[in-house]
mmCIF file of C-alpha atoms in Angstrom:
data_model
loop_
_atom_site.group_PDB
_atom_site.id
_atom_site.type_symbol
_atom_site.label_atom_id
_atom_site.label_comp_id
_atom_site.label_asym_id
_atom_site.label_seq_id
_atom_site.Cartn_x
_atom_site.Cartn_y
_atom_site.Cartn_z
ATOM 1 C CA UNK A 341 0.000 0.000 0.000
ATOM 2 C CA UNK A 342 1.130 3.504 -0.741
ATOM 3 C CA UNK A 343 1.891 5.774 2.190
ATOM 4 C CA UNK A 344 0.435 9.147 3.042
ATOM 5 C CA UNK A 345 1.547 12.040 0.847
ATOM 6 C CA UNK A 346 3.376 14.869 2.590
ATOM 7 C CA UNK A 347 0.437 17.212 2.187
ATOM 8 C CA UNK A 348 -1.670 14.970 4.435
ATOM 9 C CA UNK A 349 0.941 14.751 7.199
ATOM 10 C CA UNK A 350 -0.742 17.612 9.031
ATOM 11 C CA UNK A 351 -3.954 15.618 9.165
ATOM 12 C CA UNK A 352 -2.211 12.701 10.820
ATOM 13 C CA UNK A 353 -0.527 15.040 13.297
ATOM 14 C CA UNK A 354 -3.911 16.373 14.285
ATOM 15 C CA UNK A 355 -5.317 12.871 14.518
ATOM 16 C CA UNK A 356 -2.537 11.638 16.781
ATOM 17 C CA UNK A 357 -3.250 14.296 19.387
ATOM 18 C CA UNK A 358 -6.623 12.736 20.265
ATOM 19 C CA UNK A 359 -6.639 10.875 23.576
ATOM 20 C CA UNK A 360 -6.537 7.088 23.363
ATOM 21 C CA UNK A 361 -8.009 6.325 26.773
ATOM 22 C CA UNK A 362 -10.808 3.808 26.691
ATOM 23 C CA UNK A 363 -14.118 4.224 28.404
ATOM 24 C CA UNK A 364 -14.386 2.339 31.631
ATOM 25 C CA UNK A 365 -18.119 2.830 32.101
ATOM 26 C CA UNK A 366 -21.035 0.704 30.991
ATOM 27 C CA UNK A 367 -22.612 3.131 28.528
ATOM 28 C CA UNK A 368 -23.271 1.225 25.295
ATOM 29 C CA UNK A 369 -24.696 4.090 23.265
ATOM 30 C CA UNK A 370 -21.423 4.932 21.490
ATOM 31 C CA UNK A 371 -18.483 3.129 19.876
ATOM 32 C CA UNK A 372 -15.631 5.581 19.262
ATOM 33 C CA UNK A 373 -15.119 9.292 19.623
ATOM 34 C CA UNK A 374 -12.701 12.118 19.007
ATOM 35 C CA UNK A 375 -12.685 15.608 20.455
ATOM 36 C CA UNK A 376 -15.124 16.627 17.708
ATOM 37 C CA UNK A 377 -17.400 13.659 17.057
ATOM 38 C CA UNK A 378 -18.968 10.756 18.943
ATOM 39 C CA UNK A 379 -19.906 7.795 16.737
ATOM 40 C CA UNK A 380 -22.912 5.824 18.039
ATOM 41 C CA UNK A 381 -22.674 2.090 18.589
ATOM 42 C CA UNK A 382 -25.206 1.556 15.811
ATOM 43 C CA UNK A 383 -22.658 2.707 13.247
ATOM 44 C CA UNK A 384 -20.222 0.051 14.481
ATOM 45 C CA UNK A 385 -22.931 -2.627 14.371
ATOM 46 C CA UNK A 386 -23.788 -1.669 10.801
ATOM 47 C CA UNK A 387 -20.103 -1.859 9.827
ATOM 48 C CA UNK A 388 -19.827 -5.265 11.510
ATOM 49 C CA UNK A 389 -22.876 -6.384 9.547
ATOM 50 C CA UNK A 390 -21.317 -5.041 6.351
ATOM 51 C CA UNK A 391 -18.101 -6.943 7.097
ATOM 52 C CA UNK A 392 -20.090 -10.135 7.626
ATOM 53 C CA UNK A 393 -21.729 -9.703 4.221
ATOM 54 C CA UNK A 394 -18.443 -8.907 2.465
ATOM 55 C CA UNK A 395 -16.780 -11.987 3.918
ATOM 56 C CA UNK A 396 -19.059 -14.202 1.819
ATOM 57 C CA UNK A 397 -17.206 -12.991 -1.271
ATOM 58 C CA UNK A 398 -13.774 -13.459 0.288
ATOM 59 C CA UNK A 399 -13.827 -16.923 1.848
ATOM 60 C CA UNK A 400 -12.688 -19.988 -0.038
ATOM 61 C CA UNK A 401 -16.071 -21.735 0.031
ATOM 62 C CA UNK A 402 -19.193 -19.578 0.302
ATOM 63 C CA UNK A 403 -21.348 -22.696 0.732
ATOM 64 C CA UNK A 404 -19.731 -23.389 4.108
ATOM 65 C CA UNK A 405 -20.224 -21.358 7.313
ATOM 66 C CA UNK A 406 -18.277 -18.144 6.909
ATOM 67 C CA UNK A 407 -17.252 -17.957 10.542
ATOM 68 C CA UNK A 408 -15.518 -21.334 10.261
ATOM 69 C CA UNK A 409 -13.174 -20.037 7.556
ATOM 70 C CA UNK A 410 -10.446 -17.449 7.084
ATOM 71 C CA UNK A 411 -10.411 -14.073 5.353
ATOM 72 C CA UNK A 412 -7.074 -12.573 4.309
ATOM 73 C CA UNK A 413 -5.225 -15.107 6.500
ATOM 74 C CA UNK A 414 -7.254 -14.237 9.614
ATOM 75 C CA UNK A 415 -10.071 -16.189 11.155
ATOM 76 C CA UNK A 416 -13.232 -14.665 9.738
ATOM 77 C CA UNK A 417 -14.575 -13.280 13.029
ATOM 78 C CA UNK A 418 -11.331 -11.452 13.774
ATOM 79 C CA UNK A 419 -11.224 -10.038 10.254
ATOM 80 C CA UNK A 420 -14.818 -8.810 10.570
ATOM 81 C CA UNK A 421 -14.212 -7.108 13.911
ATOM 82 C CA UNK A 422 -11.013 -5.471 12.679
ATOM 83 C CA UNK A 423 -12.774 -4.272 9.540
ATOM 84 C CA UNK A 424 -15.723 -2.894 11.498
ATOM 85 C CA UNK A 425 -13.545 -0.987 13.958
ATOM 86 C CA UNK A 426 -11.349 0.397 11.171
ATOM 87 C CA UNK A 427 -14.398 1.498 9.207
ATOM 88 C CA UNK A 428 -15.945 3.096 12.282
ATOM 89 C CA UNK A 429 -12.740 4.984 13.043
ATOM 90 C CA UNK A 430 -12.717 6.057 9.384
ATOM 91 C CA UNK A 431 -15.790 8.154 10.147
ATOM 92 C CA UNK A 432 -13.600 10.151 12.525
ATOM 93 C CA UNK A 433 -10.777 10.342 9.977
ATOM 94 C CA UNK A 434 -13.028 11.730 7.269
ATOM 95 C CA UNK A 435 -14.646 14.133 9.740
ATOM 96 C CA UNK A 436 -11.208 15.486 10.681
ATOM 97 C CA UNK A 437 -10.147 15.750 7.042
ATOM 98 C CA UNK A 438 -13.318 17.648 6.132
ATOM 99 C CA UNK A 439 -12.601 20.028 8.987
ATOM 100 C CA UNK A 440 -8.892 20.353 8.185
ATOM 101 C CA UNK A 441 -9.529 21.014 4.487
ATOM 102 C CA UNK A 442 -12.288 23.535 5.188
ATOM 103 C CA UNK A 443 -14.955 21.400 3.519
ATOM 104 C CA UNK A 444 -18.641 21.105 4.251
ATOM 105 C CA UNK A 445 -21.608 19.536 2.516
ATOM 106 C CA UNK A 446 -23.818 21.857 0.495
ATOM 107 C CA UNK A 447 -27.580 21.973 0.965
ATOM 108 C CA UNK A 448 -27.987 19.855 -2.174
ATOM 109 C CA UNK A 449 -25.483 17.302 -0.902
ATOM 110 C CA UNK A 450 -27.179 17.137 2.482
ATOM 111 C CA UNK A 451 -30.488 16.500 0.710
ATOM 112 C CA UNK A 452 -28.875 13.774 -1.381
ATOM 113 C CA UNK A 453 -27.574 12.137 1.786
ATOM 114 C CA UNK A 454 -31.039 12.233 3.310
ATOM 115 C CA UNK A 455 -32.668 10.895 0.152
ATOM 116 C CA UNK A 456 -30.158 8.075 -0.162
ATOM 117 C CA UNK A 457 -30.638 7.038 3.439
ATOM 118 C CA UNK A 458 -34.408 7.089 3.038
ATOM 119 C CA UNK A 459 -34.273 4.995 -0.140
ATOM 120 C CA UNK A 460 -32.257 2.201 1.518
ATOM 121 C CA UNK A 461 -33.671 2.365 5.018
ATOM 122 C CA UNK A 462 -37.113 1.213 3.926
ATOM 123 C CA UNK A 463 -35.782 -2.188 2.849
ATOM 124 C CA UNK A 464 -33.402 -2.825 5.759
ATOM 125 C CA UNK A 465 -35.011 -1.031 8.683
ATOM 126 C CA UNK A 466 -36.535 -4.159 10.262
ATOM 127 C CA UNK A 467 -33.269 -6.088 10.330
ATOM 128 C CA UNK A 468 -31.186 -3.088 11.350
ATOM 129 C CA UNK A 469 -33.510 -2.145 14.191
ATOM 130 C CA UNK A 470 -33.380 -5.742 15.482
ATOM 131 C CA UNK A 471 -29.605 -5.480 15.623
ATOM 132 C CA UNK A 472 -29.754 -2.121 17.425
ATOM 133 C CA UNK A 473 -28.970 0.145 14.455
ATOM 134 C CA UNK A 474 -30.933 3.384 14.334
ATOM 135 C CA UNK A 475 -31.635 5.183 11.084
ATOM 136 C CA UNK A 476 -29.389 8.024 12.218
ATOM 137 C CA UNK A 477 -26.517 5.565 12.745
ATOM 138 C CA UNK A 478 -27.018 3.989 9.339
ATOM 139 C CA UNK A 479 -27.051 7.457 7.805
ATOM 140 C CA UNK A 480 -23.757 8.354 9.513
ATOM 141 C CA UNK A 481 -22.031 5.090 8.572
ATOM 142 C CA UNK A 482 -23.300 4.915 5.011
ATOM 143 C CA UNK A 483 -24.708 7.849 3.032
ATOM 144 C CA UNK A 484 -23.140 10.639 5.082
ATOM 145 C CA UNK A 485 -19.768 8.874 5.261
ATOM 146 C CA UNK A 486 -19.447 8.062 1.564
ATOM 147 C CA UNK A 487 -20.622 11.499 0.485
ATOM 148 C CA UNK A 488 -17.920 13.084 2.641
ATOM 149 C CA UNK A 489 -15.409 10.440 1.502
ATOM 150 C CA UNK A 490 -16.060 11.506 -2.099
ATOM 151 C CA UNK A 491 -15.858 15.184 -1.152
ATOM 152 C CA UNK A 492 -12.428 14.707 0.436
ATOM 153 C CA UNK A 493 -11.298 12.539 -2.485
ATOM 154 C CA UNK A 494 -12.224 15.277 -4.967
ATOM 155 C CA UNK A 495 -10.519 17.938 -2.839
ATOM 156 C CA UNK A 496 -7.395 15.784 -2.833
ATOM 157 C CA UNK A 497 -7.090 14.586 -6.438
ATOM 158 C CA UNK A 498 -9.545 16.764 -8.367
ATOM 159 C CA UNK A 499 -8.935 20.147 -10.054
ATOM 160 C CA UNK A 500 -7.223 22.460 -7.565
ATOM 161 C CA UNK A 501 -6.787 19.596 -5.092
ATOM 162 C CA UNK A 502 -3.910 19.116 -2.702
ATOM 163 C CA UNK A 503 -2.614 16.297 -4.924
ATOM 164 C CA UNK A 504 -4.250 17.375 -8.178
ATOM 165 C CA UNK A 505 -4.009 14.851 -11.016
ATOM 166 C CA UNK A 506 -3.467 16.498 -14.396
ATOM 167 C CA UNK A 507 -5.618 15.871 -17.455
ATOM 168 C CA UNK A 508 -2.541 14.395 -19.102
ATOM 169 C CA UNK A 509 -2.094 11.827 -16.340
ATOM 170 C CA UNK A 510 -5.811 10.965 -16.320
ATOM 171 C CA UNK A 511 -5.753 10.492 -20.100
ATOM 172 C CA UNK A 512 -2.615 8.367 -19.912
ATOM 173 C CA UNK A 513 -4.240 6.144 -17.295
ATOM 174 C CA UNK A 514 -7.382 5.910 -19.416
ATOM 175 C CA UNK A 515 -5.515 4.882 -22.555
ATOM 176 C CA UNK A 516 -3.351 2.381 -20.673
ATOM 177 C CA UNK A 517 -5.966 0.670 -18.513
ATOM 178 C CA UNK A 518 -9.376 1.116 -20.121
ATOM 179 C CA UNK A 519 -10.989 -0.812 -22.947
ATOM 180 C CA UNK A 520 -13.686 0.759 -25.134
ATOM 181 C CA UNK A 521 -16.558 -1.353 -26.423
ATOM 182 C CA UNK A 522 -20.114 -1.474 -27.704
ATOM 183 C CA UNK A 523 -22.557 -4.294 -27.131
ATOM 184 C CA UNK A 524 -26.060 -5.641 -27.624
ATOM 185 C CA UNK A 525 -27.419 -8.153 -25.151
ATOM 186 C CA UNK A 526 -30.245 -10.648 -25.060
ATOM 187 C CA UNK A 527 -31.474 -12.496 -21.956
ATOM 188 C CA UNK A 528 -31.057 -16.274 -22.066
ATOM 189 C CA UNK A 529 -33.486 -16.800 -19.198
ATOM 190 C CA UNK A 530 -37.030 -15.638 -18.662
ATOM 191 C CA UNK A 531 -36.492 -12.556 -16.486
ATOM 192 C CA UNK A 532 -39.942 -13.007 -14.931
ATOM 193 C CA UNK A 533 -39.795 -16.686 -13.990
ATOM 194 C CA UNK A 534 -36.051 -17.346 -14.067
ATOM 195 C CA UNK A 535 -36.585 -20.306 -16.377
ATOM 196 C CA UNK A 536 -33.960 -20.939 -19.042
ATOM 197 C CA UNK A 537 -34.785 -20.700 -22.720
ATOM 198 C CA UNK A 538 -35.293 -24.024 -24.474
ATOM 199 C CA UNK A 539 -32.348 -25.638 -26.223
ATOM 200 C CA UNK A 540 -33.858 -24.723 -29.587
ATOM 201 C CA UNK A 541 -34.322 -21.088 -28.535
ATOM 202 C CA UNK A 542 -30.765 -20.883 -27.216
ATOM 203 C CA UNK A 543 -29.362 -22.421 -30.399
ATOM 204 C CA UNK A 544 -31.360 -20.042 -32.575
ATOM 205 C CA UNK A 545 -30.217 -17.008 -30.585
ATOM 206 C CA UNK A 546 -26.602 -18.164 -30.679
ATOM 207 C CA UNK A 547 -26.744 -18.648 -34.445
ATOM 208 C CA UNK A 548 -28.375 -15.251 -34.918
ATOM 209 C CA UNK A 549 -25.806 -13.364 -32.818
ATOM 210 C CA UNK A 550 -22.855 -15.179 -34.384
ATOM 211 C CA UNK A 551 -24.255 -14.240 -37.765
ATOM 212 C CA UNK A 552 -24.279 -10.584 -36.741
ATOM 213 C CA UNK A 553 -20.691 -10.883 -35.483
ATOM 214 C CA UNK A 554 -19.570 -12.419 -38.769
ATOM 215 C CA UNK A 555 -21.140 -9.596 -40.775
ATOM 216 C CA UNK A 556 -19.632 -6.946 -38.509
ATOM 217 C CA UNK A 557 -16.240 -8.583 -38.935
ATOM 218 C CA UNK A 558 -16.469 -8.597 -42.746
ATOM 219 C CA UNK A 559 -17.651 -4.992 -42.781
ATOM 220 C CA UNK A 560 -21.139 -5.594 -44.139
ATOM 221 C CA UNK A 561 -22.945 -4.623 -40.907
ATOM 222 C CA UNK A 562 -22.482 -2.202 -38.008
ATOM 223 C CA UNK A 563 -23.426 -3.003 -34.446
ATOM 224 C CA UNK A 564 -26.314 -0.556 -34.777
ATOM 225 C CA UNK A 565 -27.507 -2.543 -37.808
ATOM 226 C CA UNK A 566 -27.261 -5.689 -35.691
ATOM 227 C CA UNK A 567 -29.290 -4.102 -32.891
ATOM 228 C CA UNK A 568 -31.968 -3.031 -35.344
ATOM 229 C CA UNK A 569 -32.091 -6.513 -36.854
ATOM 230 C CA UNK A 570 -32.378 -8.206 -33.465
ATOM 231 C CA UNK A 571 -35.034 -5.725 -32.350
ATOM 232 C CA UNK A 572 -37.087 -6.704 -35.400
ATOM 233 C CA UNK A 573 -36.577 -10.462 -35.015
ATOM 234 C CA UNK A 574 -37.236 -10.510 -31.261
ATOM 235 C CA UNK A 575 -40.034 -7.960 -31.216
ATOM 236 C CA UNK A 576 -38.340 -6.350 -28.211
ATOM 237 C CA UNK A 577 -38.449 -2.566 -28.558
ATOM 238 C CA UNK A 578 -35.996 -2.118 -25.679
ATOM 239 C CA UNK A 579 -33.073 -3.577 -27.651
ATOM 240 C CA UNK A 580 -30.314 -1.014 -28.089
ATOM 241 C CA UNK A 581 -26.581 -0.517 -28.486
ATOM 242 C CA UNK A 582 -24.697 0.242 -25.283
ATOM 243 C CA UNK A 583 -21.333 1.989 -25.586
ATOM 244 C CA UNK A 584 -18.857 2.392 -22.750
ATOM 245 C CA UNK A 585 -15.243 2.047 -21.610
ATOM 246 C CA UNK A 586 -14.062 0.331 -18.455
ATOM 247 C CA UNK A 587 -11.015 -0.736 -16.471
ATOM 248 C CA UNK A 588 -11.175 -4.501 -15.944
ATOM 249 C CA UNK A 589 -8.002 -4.774 -13.883
ATOM 250 C CA UNK A 590 -9.405 -3.993 -10.439
ATOM 251 C CA UNK A 591 -11.611 -5.911 -8.031
ATOM 252 C CA UNK A 592 -14.355 -3.322 -8.427
ATOM 253 C CA UNK A 593 -14.714 -3.624 -12.217
ATOM 254 C CA UNK A 594 -18.131 -2.359 -13.268
ATOM 255 C CA UNK A 595 -18.597 -5.031 -15.942
ATOM 256 C CA UNK A 596 -18.313 -8.826 -15.796
ATOM 257 C CA UNK A 597 -14.772 -10.087 -16.272
ATOM 258 C CA UNK A 598 -15.966 -12.017 -19.346
ATOM 259 C CA UNK A 599 -16.125 -8.664 -21.124
ATOM 260 C CA UNK A 600 -12.500 -7.817 -20.402
ATOM 261 C CA UNK A 601 -11.231 -11.322 -21.190
ATOM 262 C CA UNK A 602 -12.947 -11.348 -24.590
ATOM 263 C CA UNK A 603 -11.935 -7.794 -25.463
ATOM 264 C CA UNK A 604 -8.299 -8.822 -24.947
ATOM 265 C CA UNK A 605 -8.679 -11.222 -27.874
ATOM 266 C CA UNK A 606 -10.260 -8.731 -30.292
ATOM 267 C CA UNK A 607 -8.850 -6.120 -32.616
ATOM 268 C CA UNK A 608 -10.520 -2.724 -32.899
ATOM 269 C CA UNK A 609 -13.781 -2.918 -34.816
ATOM 270 C CA UNK A 610 -14.102 -6.691 -34.480
ATOM 271 C CA UNK A 611 -16.993 -8.521 -32.864
ATOM 272 C CA UNK A 612 -17.530 -11.654 -30.811
ATOM 273 C CA UNK A 613 -20.379 -13.395 -28.985
ATOM 274 C CA UNK A 614 -20.150 -14.343 -25.313
ATOM 275 C CA UNK A 615 -22.417 -15.690 -22.597
ATOM 276 C CA UNK A 616 -22.314 -13.658 -19.390
ATOM 277 C CA UNK A 617 -23.011 -15.150 -15.972
ATOM 278 C CA UNK A 618 -25.622 -17.528 -17.364
ATOM 279 C CA UNK A 619 -27.981 -14.615 -17.855
ATOM 280 C CA UNK A 620 -27.218 -12.925 -21.160
ATOM 281 C CA UNK A 621 -25.867 -13.571 -24.615
ATOM 282 C CA UNK A 622 -23.837 -10.554 -25.645
ATOM 283 C CA UNK A 623 -22.754 -9.308 -29.064
ATOM 284 C CA UNK A 624 -19.557 -7.460 -28.196
ATOM 285 C CA UNK A 625 -17.501 -5.105 -30.371
ATOM 286 C CA UNK A 626 -14.127 -3.666 -29.401
ATOM 287 C CA UNK A 627 -13.912 0.067 -30.092
ATOM 288 C CA UNK A 628 -10.827 2.246 -30.501
ATOM 289 C CA UNK A 629 -9.962 3.601 -27.040
ATOM 290 C CA UNK A 630 -8.219 6.599 -28.603
ATOM 291 C CA UNK A 631 -11.340 7.738 -30.414
ATOM 292 C CA UNK A 632 -13.181 8.892 -27.271
ATOM 293 C CA UNK A 633 -10.287 9.739 -24.944
ATOM 294 C CA UNK A 634 -10.371 13.523 -25.312
ATOM 295 C CA UNK A 635 -14.161 13.599 -25.066
ATOM 296 C CA UNK A 636 -14.170 11.563 -21.859
ATOM 297 C CA UNK A 637 -11.437 13.614 -20.215
ATOM 298 C CA UNK A 638 -13.236 16.860 -21.041
ATOM 299 C CA UNK A 639 -16.530 15.601 -19.596
ATOM 300 C CA UNK A 640 -16.543 16.304 -15.844
ATOM 301 C CA UNK A 641 -18.605 13.254 -14.876
ATOM 302 C CA UNK A 642 -16.571 10.887 -17.023
ATOM 303 C CA UNK A 643 -13.253 12.371 -15.879
ATOM 304 C CA UNK A 644 -14.260 12.020 -12.229
ATOM 305 C CA UNK A 645 -15.184 8.381 -12.798
ATOM 306 C CA UNK A 646 -11.807 7.667 -14.400
ATOM 307 C CA UNK A 647 -10.003 9.524 -11.608
ATOM 308 C CA UNK A 648 -11.838 7.509 -8.967
ATOM 309 C CA UNK A 649 -10.831 4.266 -10.658
ATOM 310 C CA UNK A 650 -7.271 5.551 -10.935
ATOM 311 C CA UNK A 651 -6.868 6.693 -7.325
ATOM 312 C CA UNK A 652 -9.482 4.883 -5.233
ATOM 313 C CA UNK A 653 -7.148 2.096 -4.056
ATOM 314 C CA UNK A 654 -4.455 4.591 -3.056
ATOM 315 C CA UNK A 655 -6.947 6.840 -1.272
ATOM 316 C CA UNK A 656 -8.627 3.961 0.533
ATOM 317 C CA UNK A 657 -5.217 2.802 1.750
ATOM 318 C CA UNK A 658 -4.603 6.274 3.189
ATOM 319 C CA UNK A 659 -7.893 6.244 5.039
ATOM 320 C CA UNK A 660 -7.275 2.708 6.329
ATOM 321 C CA UNK A 661 -3.787 3.618 7.546
ATOM 322 C CA UNK A 662 -5.105 6.737 9.272
ATOM 323 C CA UNK A 663 -7.925 4.775 10.920
ATOM 324 C CA UNK A 664 -5.562 2.080 12.160
ATOM 325 C CA UNK A 665 -3.307 4.667 13.784
ATOM 326 C CA UNK A 666 -6.115 6.939 15.007
ATOM 327 C CA UNK A 667 -5.953 7.293 18.778
ATOM 328 C CA UNK A 668 -9.683 7.516 19.245
ATOM 329 C CA UNK A 669 -11.388 6.922 22.549
ATOM 330 C CA UNK A 670 -12.786 3.411 22.067
ATOM 331 C CA UNK A 671 -15.733 2.084 24.052
ATOM 332 C CA UNK A 672 -14.320 -1.439 24.063
ATOM 333 C CA UNK A 673 -16.917 -2.927 26.396
ATOM 334 C CA UNK A 674 -19.713 -1.810 24.078
ATOM 335 C CA UNK A 675 -17.894 -3.046 20.959
ATOM 336 C CA UNK A 676 -17.113 -6.420 22.563
ATOM 337 C CA UNK A 677 -20.794 -6.955 23.337
ATOM 338 C CA UNK A 678 -21.514 -7.335 19.613
ATOM 339 C CA UNK A 679 -20.013 -10.337 17.844
ATOM 340 C CA UNK A 680 -20.291 -11.455 14.183
ATOM 341 C CA UNK A 681 -22.227 -14.596 15.086
ATOM 342 C CA UNK A 682 -25.234 -12.382 15.849
ATOM 343 C CA UNK A 683 -25.792 -12.232 12.078
ATOM 344 C CA UNK A 684 -25.837 -15.985 11.482
ATOM 345 C CA UNK A 685 -29.286 -16.797 10.167
ATOM 346 C CA UNK A 686 -29.653 -20.095 12.014
ATOM 347 C CA UNK A 687 -29.208 -18.318 15.353
ATOM 348 C CA UNK A 688 -30.780 -15.002 14.392
ATOM 349 C CA UNK A 689 -33.636 -15.388 16.853
ATOM 350 C CA UNK A 690 -31.191 -15.958 19.696
ATOM 351 C CA UNK A 691 -28.999 -13.104 18.499
ATOM 352 C CA UNK A 692 -31.983 -10.833 18.224
ATOM 353 C CA UNK A 693 -33.050 -11.702 21.765
ATOM 354 C CA UNK A 694 -29.555 -11.046 23.096
ATOM 355 C CA UNK A 695 -29.229 -7.863 21.084
ATOM 356 C CA UNK A 696 -32.606 -6.582 22.252
ATOM 357 C CA UNK A 697 -31.315 -6.495 25.823
ATOM 358 C CA UNK A 698 -28.180 -4.641 24.757
ATOM 359 C CA UNK A 699 -30.011 -2.270 22.424
ATOM 360 C CA UNK A 700 -32.341 -1.189 25.206
ATOM 361 C CA UNK A 701 -29.306 0.423 26.808
ATOM 362 C CA UNK A 702 -28.457 2.267 23.575
ATOM 363 C CA UNK A 703 -31.873 3.281 22.247
ATOM 364 C CA UNK A 704 -34.747 5.342 23.413
ATOM 365 C CA UNK A 705 -37.340 2.762 22.393
ATOM 366 C CA UNK A 706 -37.950 4.246 18.949
ATOM 367 C CA UNK A 707 -34.795 2.895 17.314
ATOM 368 C CA UNK A 708 -32.731 6.073 17.937
ATOM 369 C CA UNK A 709 -29.655 6.000 20.120
ATOM 370 C CA UNK A 710 -29.616 8.223 23.141
ATOM 371 C CA UNK A 711 -27.156 11.080 23.176
ATOM 372 C CA UNK A 712 -25.611 10.182 26.510
ATOM 373 C CA UNK A 713 -21.844 9.564 26.598
ATOM 374 C CA UNK A 714 -19.632 7.717 29.008
ATOM 375 C CA UNK A 715 -18.002 9.747 31.680
#
């Protein structure tokens, strides 16, 4: 991992001045705090829950109990608790960085945070409340945190930032790491019932798409022509050509890896047909990455997306390092009262019963944590 840049050294200096003494009381309403912010226990519980979910994608065998396996060479429970505490301390790190850089959320951004929290809370409120997570805690740990995370990221690497990345460097990264492509896709399952198409239907679709690819490759058809032809044959008016560019090298690639693997085999302007995740048949054409580079760099939204892909791993490492070394006041007794096994489905009723007792100490009965702090 890359280390902190010199221009962020002042932030760490400020962070290190915060007292590291742990709370010796029994107040379970909060998890960590600095001289400026107290993070409620619900934010830690949400982060622990998030770690539990992420572990499913990181263990060797997702069909086996996660807590009986290892994640990044640690037993899963230890990894989850470390992740949750680091992520909870990261709230303090970002809060300090916002303050140090003179940043604040605009009225529009505050409304976006509220709207985002509302849109997700409706679907998870029952489970979160059972675990002792108030809406305000979820807001702090999720929408509010990531909005501020993005704000600090932009103020670091964006135009005029403390570590501004030039258009030239963004373009160079784009040309080196991105692949440009266009595609048309057709579902190979019934999206309503989940049933697969018949063998005859699959064979017919495969033959049709391979025919389009052959014509594109000999120059007698464009991908738009292919989309129009498939729209007519399928009777599906939603069929269209999608055009994009993506970096397939990272773990957070926005497209299936099948796209990147196939594009590596194609020359510019050539087409191929692939099946993606057992859900779609895709007619894929590799486009010239140079053709759209200047346009994408000049577009603010597109440039920001490229910059985030370019710098997100480096920036996340900085935040993780700062969180790990942050001398926050940690309410260890409260944190230790919540363990990852509370999220295991087979014991959820027991966990919920246990958590209800604990959450009564940290909520006011309506799902909102009290504002009391340990002495």
